[in-house]
PDB file of C-alpha atoms and ligand atoms in Angstrom:
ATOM      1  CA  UNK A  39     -62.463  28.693  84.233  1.00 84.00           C
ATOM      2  CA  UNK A  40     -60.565  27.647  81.265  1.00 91.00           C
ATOM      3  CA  UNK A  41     -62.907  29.578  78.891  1.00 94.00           C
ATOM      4  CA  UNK A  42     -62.311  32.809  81.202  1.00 95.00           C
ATOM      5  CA  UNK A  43     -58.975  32.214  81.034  1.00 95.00           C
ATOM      6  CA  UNK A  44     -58.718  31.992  77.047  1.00 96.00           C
ATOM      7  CA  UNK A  45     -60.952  35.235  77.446  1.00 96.00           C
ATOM      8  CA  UNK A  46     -58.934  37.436  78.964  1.00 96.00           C
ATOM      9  CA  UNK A  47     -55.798  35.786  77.235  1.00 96.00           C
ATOM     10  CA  UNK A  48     -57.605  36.881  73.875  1.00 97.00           C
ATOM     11  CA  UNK A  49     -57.817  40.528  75.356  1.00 97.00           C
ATOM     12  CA  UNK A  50     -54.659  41.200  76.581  1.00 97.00           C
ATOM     13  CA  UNK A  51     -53.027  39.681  73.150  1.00 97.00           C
ATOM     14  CA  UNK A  52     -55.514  41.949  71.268  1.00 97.00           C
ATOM     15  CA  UNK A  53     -54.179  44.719  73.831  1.00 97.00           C
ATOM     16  CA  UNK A  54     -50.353  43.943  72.942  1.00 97.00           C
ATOM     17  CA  UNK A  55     -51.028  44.054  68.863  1.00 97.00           C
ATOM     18  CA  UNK A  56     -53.023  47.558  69.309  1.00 96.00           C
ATOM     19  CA  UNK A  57     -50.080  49.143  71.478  1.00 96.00           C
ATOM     20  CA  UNK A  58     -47.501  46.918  69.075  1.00 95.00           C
ATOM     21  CA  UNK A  59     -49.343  48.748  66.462  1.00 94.00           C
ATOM     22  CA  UNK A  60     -49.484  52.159  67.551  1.00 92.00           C
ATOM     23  CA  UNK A  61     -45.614  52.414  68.884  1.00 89.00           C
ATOM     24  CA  UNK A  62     -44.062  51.162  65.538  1.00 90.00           C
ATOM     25  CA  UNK A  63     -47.108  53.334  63.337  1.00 91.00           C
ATOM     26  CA  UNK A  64     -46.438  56.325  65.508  1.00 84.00           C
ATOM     27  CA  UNK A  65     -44.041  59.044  64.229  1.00 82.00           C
ATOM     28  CA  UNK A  66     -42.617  62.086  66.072  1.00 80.00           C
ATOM     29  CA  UNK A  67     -40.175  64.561  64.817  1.00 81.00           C
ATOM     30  CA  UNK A  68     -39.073  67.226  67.211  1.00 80.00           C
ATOM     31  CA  UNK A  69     -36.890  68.943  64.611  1.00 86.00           C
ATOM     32  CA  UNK A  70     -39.162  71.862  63.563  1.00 84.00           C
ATOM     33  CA  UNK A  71     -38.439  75.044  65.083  1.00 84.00           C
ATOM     34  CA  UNK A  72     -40.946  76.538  67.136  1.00 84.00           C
ATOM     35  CA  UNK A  73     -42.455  79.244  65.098  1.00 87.00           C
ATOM     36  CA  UNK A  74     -41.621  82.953  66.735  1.00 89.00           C
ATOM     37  CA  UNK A  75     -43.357  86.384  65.680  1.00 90.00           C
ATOM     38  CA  UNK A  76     -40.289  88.436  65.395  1.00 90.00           C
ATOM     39  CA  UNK A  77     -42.525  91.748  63.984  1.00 90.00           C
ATOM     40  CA  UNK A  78     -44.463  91.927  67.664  1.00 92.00           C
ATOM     41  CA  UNK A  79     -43.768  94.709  69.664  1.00 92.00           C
ATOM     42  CA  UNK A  80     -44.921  95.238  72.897  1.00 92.00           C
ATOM     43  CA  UNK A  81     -44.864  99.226  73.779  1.00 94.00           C
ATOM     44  CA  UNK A  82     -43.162  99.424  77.329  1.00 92.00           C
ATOM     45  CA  UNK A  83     -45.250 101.887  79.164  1.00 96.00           C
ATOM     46  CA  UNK A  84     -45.022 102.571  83.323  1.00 97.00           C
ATOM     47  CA  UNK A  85     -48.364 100.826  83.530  1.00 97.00           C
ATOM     48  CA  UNK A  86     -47.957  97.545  81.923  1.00 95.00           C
ATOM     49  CA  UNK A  87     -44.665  97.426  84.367  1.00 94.00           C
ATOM     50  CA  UNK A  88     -46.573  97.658  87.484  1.00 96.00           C
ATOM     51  CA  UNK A  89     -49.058  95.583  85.905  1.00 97.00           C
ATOM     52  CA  UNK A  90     -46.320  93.515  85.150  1.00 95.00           C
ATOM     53  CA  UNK A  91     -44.659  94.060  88.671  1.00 95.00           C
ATOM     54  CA  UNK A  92     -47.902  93.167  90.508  1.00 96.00           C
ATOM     55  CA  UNK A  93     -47.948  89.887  88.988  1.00 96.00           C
ATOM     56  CA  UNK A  94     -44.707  88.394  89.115  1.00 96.00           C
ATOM     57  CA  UNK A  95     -44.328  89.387  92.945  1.00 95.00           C
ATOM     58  CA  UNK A  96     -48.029  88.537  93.203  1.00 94.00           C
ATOM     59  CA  UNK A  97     -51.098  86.163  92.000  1.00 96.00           C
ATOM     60  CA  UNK A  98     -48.676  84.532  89.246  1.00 96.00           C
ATOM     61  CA  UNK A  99     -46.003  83.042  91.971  1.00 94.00           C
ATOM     62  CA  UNK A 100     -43.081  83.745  89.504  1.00 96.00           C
ATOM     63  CA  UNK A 101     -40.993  85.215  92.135  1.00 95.00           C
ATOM     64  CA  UNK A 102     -41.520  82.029  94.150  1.00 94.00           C
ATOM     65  CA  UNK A 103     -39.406  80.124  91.686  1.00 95.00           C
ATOM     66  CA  UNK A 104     -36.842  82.746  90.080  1.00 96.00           C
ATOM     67  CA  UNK A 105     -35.514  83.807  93.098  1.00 95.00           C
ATOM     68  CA  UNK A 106     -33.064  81.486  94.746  1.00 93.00           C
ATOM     69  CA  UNK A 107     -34.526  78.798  97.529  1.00 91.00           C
ATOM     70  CA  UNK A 108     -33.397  80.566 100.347  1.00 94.00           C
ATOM     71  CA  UNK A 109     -34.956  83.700  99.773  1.00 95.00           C
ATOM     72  CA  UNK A 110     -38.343  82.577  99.141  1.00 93.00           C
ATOM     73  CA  UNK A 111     -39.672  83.514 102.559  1.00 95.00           C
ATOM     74  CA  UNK A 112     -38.695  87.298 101.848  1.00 96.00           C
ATOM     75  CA  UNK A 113     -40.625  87.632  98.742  1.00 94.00           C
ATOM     76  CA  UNK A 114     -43.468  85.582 101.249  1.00 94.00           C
ATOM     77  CA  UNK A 115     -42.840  88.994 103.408  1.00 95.00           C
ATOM     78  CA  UNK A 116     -43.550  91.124 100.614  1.00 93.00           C
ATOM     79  CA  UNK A 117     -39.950  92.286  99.580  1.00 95.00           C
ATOM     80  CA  UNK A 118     -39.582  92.531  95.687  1.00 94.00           C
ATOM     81  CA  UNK A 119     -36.109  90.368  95.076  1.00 96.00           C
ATOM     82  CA  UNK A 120     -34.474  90.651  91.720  1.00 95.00           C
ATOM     83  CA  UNK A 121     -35.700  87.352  89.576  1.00 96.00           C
ATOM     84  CA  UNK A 122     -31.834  86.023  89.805  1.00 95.00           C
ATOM     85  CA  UNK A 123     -33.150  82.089  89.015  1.00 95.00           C
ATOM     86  CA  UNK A 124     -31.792  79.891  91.451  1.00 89.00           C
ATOM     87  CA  UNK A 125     -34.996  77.535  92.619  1.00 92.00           C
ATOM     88  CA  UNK A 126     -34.093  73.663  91.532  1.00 93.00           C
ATOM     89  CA  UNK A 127     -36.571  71.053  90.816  1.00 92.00           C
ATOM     90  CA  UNK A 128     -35.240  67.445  90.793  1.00 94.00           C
ATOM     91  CA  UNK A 129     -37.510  65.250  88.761  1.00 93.00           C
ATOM     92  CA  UNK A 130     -35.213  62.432  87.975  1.00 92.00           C
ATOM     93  CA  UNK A 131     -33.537  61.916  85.665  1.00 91.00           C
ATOM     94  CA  UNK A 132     -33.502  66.168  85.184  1.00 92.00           C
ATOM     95  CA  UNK A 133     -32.430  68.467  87.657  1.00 94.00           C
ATOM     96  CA  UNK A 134     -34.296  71.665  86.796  1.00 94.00           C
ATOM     97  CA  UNK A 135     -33.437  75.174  87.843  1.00 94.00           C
ATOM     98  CA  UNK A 136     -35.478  78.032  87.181  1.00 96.00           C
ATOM     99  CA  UNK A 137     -32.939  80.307  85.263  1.00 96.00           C
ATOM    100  CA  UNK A 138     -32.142  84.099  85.551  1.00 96.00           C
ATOM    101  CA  UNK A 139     -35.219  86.650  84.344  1.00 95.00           C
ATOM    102  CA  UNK A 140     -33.805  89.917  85.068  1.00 94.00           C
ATOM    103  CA  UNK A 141     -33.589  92.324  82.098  1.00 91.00           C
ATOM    104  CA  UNK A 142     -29.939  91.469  82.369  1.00 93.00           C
ATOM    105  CA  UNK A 143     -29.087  91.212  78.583  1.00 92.00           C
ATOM    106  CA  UNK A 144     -26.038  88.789  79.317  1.00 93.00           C
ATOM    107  CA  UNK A 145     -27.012  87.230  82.461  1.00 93.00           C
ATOM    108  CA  UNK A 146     -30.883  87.177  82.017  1.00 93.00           C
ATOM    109  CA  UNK A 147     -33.481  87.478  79.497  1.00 94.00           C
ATOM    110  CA  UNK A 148     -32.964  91.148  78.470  1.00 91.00           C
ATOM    111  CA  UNK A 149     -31.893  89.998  74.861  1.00 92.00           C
ATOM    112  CA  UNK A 150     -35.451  88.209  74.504  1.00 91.00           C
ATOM    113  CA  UNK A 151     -37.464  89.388  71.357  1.00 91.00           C
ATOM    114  CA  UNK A 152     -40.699  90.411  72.537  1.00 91.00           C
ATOM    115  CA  UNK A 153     -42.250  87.755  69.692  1.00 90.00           C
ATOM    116  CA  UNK A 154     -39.839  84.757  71.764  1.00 89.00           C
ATOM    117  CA  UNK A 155     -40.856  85.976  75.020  1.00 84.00           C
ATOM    118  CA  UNK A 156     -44.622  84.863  74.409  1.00 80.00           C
ATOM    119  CA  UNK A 157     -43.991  82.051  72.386  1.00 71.00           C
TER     120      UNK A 157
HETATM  121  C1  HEC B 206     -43.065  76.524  89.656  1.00 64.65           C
HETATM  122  C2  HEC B 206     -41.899  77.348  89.444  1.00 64.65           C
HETATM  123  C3  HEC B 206     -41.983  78.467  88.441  1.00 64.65           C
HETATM  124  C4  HEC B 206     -42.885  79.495  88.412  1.00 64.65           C
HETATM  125  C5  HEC B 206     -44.053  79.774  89.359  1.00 64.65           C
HETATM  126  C6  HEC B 206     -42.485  80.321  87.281  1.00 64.65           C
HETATM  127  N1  HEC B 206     -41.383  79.795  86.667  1.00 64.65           N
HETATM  128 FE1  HEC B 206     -40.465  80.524  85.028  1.00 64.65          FE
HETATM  129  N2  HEC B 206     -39.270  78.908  84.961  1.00 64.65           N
HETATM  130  C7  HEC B 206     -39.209  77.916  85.905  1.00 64.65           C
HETATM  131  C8  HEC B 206     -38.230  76.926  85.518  1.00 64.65           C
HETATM  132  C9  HEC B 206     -37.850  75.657  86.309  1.00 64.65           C
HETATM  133  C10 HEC B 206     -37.713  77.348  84.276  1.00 64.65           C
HETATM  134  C11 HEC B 206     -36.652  76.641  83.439  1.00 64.65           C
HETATM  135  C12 HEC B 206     -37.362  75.631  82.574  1.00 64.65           C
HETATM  136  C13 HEC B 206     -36.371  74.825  81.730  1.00 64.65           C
HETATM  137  O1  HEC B 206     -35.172  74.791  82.049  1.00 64.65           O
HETATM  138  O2  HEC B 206     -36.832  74.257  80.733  1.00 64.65           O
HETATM  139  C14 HEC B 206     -38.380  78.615  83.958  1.00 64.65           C
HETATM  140  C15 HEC B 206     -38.138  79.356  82.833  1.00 64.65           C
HETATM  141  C16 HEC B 206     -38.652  80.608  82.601  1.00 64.65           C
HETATM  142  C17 HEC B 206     -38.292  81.470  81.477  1.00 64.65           C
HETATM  143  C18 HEC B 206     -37.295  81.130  80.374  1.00 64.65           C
HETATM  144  C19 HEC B 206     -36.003  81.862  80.640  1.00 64.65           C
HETATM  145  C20 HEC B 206     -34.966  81.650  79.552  1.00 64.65           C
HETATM  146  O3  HEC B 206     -33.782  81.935  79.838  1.00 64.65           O
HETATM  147  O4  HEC B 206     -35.317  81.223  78.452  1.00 64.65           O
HETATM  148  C21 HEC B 206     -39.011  82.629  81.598  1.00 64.65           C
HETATM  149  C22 HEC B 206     -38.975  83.841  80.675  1.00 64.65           C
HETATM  150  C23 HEC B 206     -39.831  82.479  82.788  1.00 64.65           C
HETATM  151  N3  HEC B 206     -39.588  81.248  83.369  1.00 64.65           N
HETATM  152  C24 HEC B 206     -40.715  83.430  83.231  1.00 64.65           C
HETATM  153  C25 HEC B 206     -41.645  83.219  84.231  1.00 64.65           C
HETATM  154  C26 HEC B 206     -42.727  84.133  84.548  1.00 64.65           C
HETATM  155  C27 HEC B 206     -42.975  85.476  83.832  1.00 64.65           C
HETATM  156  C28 HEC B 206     -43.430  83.577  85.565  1.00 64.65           C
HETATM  157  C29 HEC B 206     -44.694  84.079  86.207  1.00 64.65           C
HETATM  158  C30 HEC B 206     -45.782  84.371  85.297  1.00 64.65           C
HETATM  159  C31 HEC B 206     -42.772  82.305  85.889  1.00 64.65           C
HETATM  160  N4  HEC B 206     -41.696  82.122  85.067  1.00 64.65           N
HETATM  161  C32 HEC B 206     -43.179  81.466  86.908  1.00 64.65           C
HETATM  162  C33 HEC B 206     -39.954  77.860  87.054  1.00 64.65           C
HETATM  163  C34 HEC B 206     -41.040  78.667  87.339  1.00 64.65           C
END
């Protein structure tokens, strides 16, 4: 029992030194800026809009969030809300609230390069 004990005593202390080691070795800097294409252009035509349209309001949910909480059971019914942002998310300690994506240049995301928009 003693042996088993010195053992797994061994282990975990060898467990401690490798995360010990790691954690001080370990260096992250979050200060570079994301890189952005700024030269991509993406030619607005009527298809890629209902393309576009069919999405959002469809198989990629993103009316579900950008739409505020109460109204989530129209876009359920099929009605296509403007994305006004309003759903929250509370994972503590952040309070997250899916923002504004109307074409709304002040209010919403209509001021978006085309490179920052698919970064
Ligand atoms: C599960 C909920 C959810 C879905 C589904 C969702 N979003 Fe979002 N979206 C969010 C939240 C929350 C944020 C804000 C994130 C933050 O604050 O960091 C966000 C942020 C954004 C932003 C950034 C806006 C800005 O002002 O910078 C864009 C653009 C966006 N979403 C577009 C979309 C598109 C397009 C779709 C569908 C393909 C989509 N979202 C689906 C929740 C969602």
């Amino acid at each position: 029992m003693k042996t088993l004990l010195k053992i797994v005593g061994v282990i975990v202390g060898l467990i401690l030194i490798l995360v010990l080691y790691v954690n001080l070795s370990y260096q992250v800097d979050f200060t570079e800026e994301y890189p952005v294409d700024e030269s991509l252009s993406v030619e607005i035509t009527p298809e890629r809009i209902a393309q576009g349209k069919y999405l959002a309001y469809g198989p990629a949910h993103c009316a579900h969030c950008h739409v505020k909480m109460e109204d989530v059971a129209r876009v359920d019914a099929g009605e296509n809300l403007p994305l006004q942002g309003g759903m929250e998310f509370t994972l503590p300690p952040a309070l997250l609230r899916a923002p504004n994506i109307t074409p709304d240049a002040e209010t919403g995301i209509g001021d978006l390069s085309d490179g920052s928009f698919t970064e």
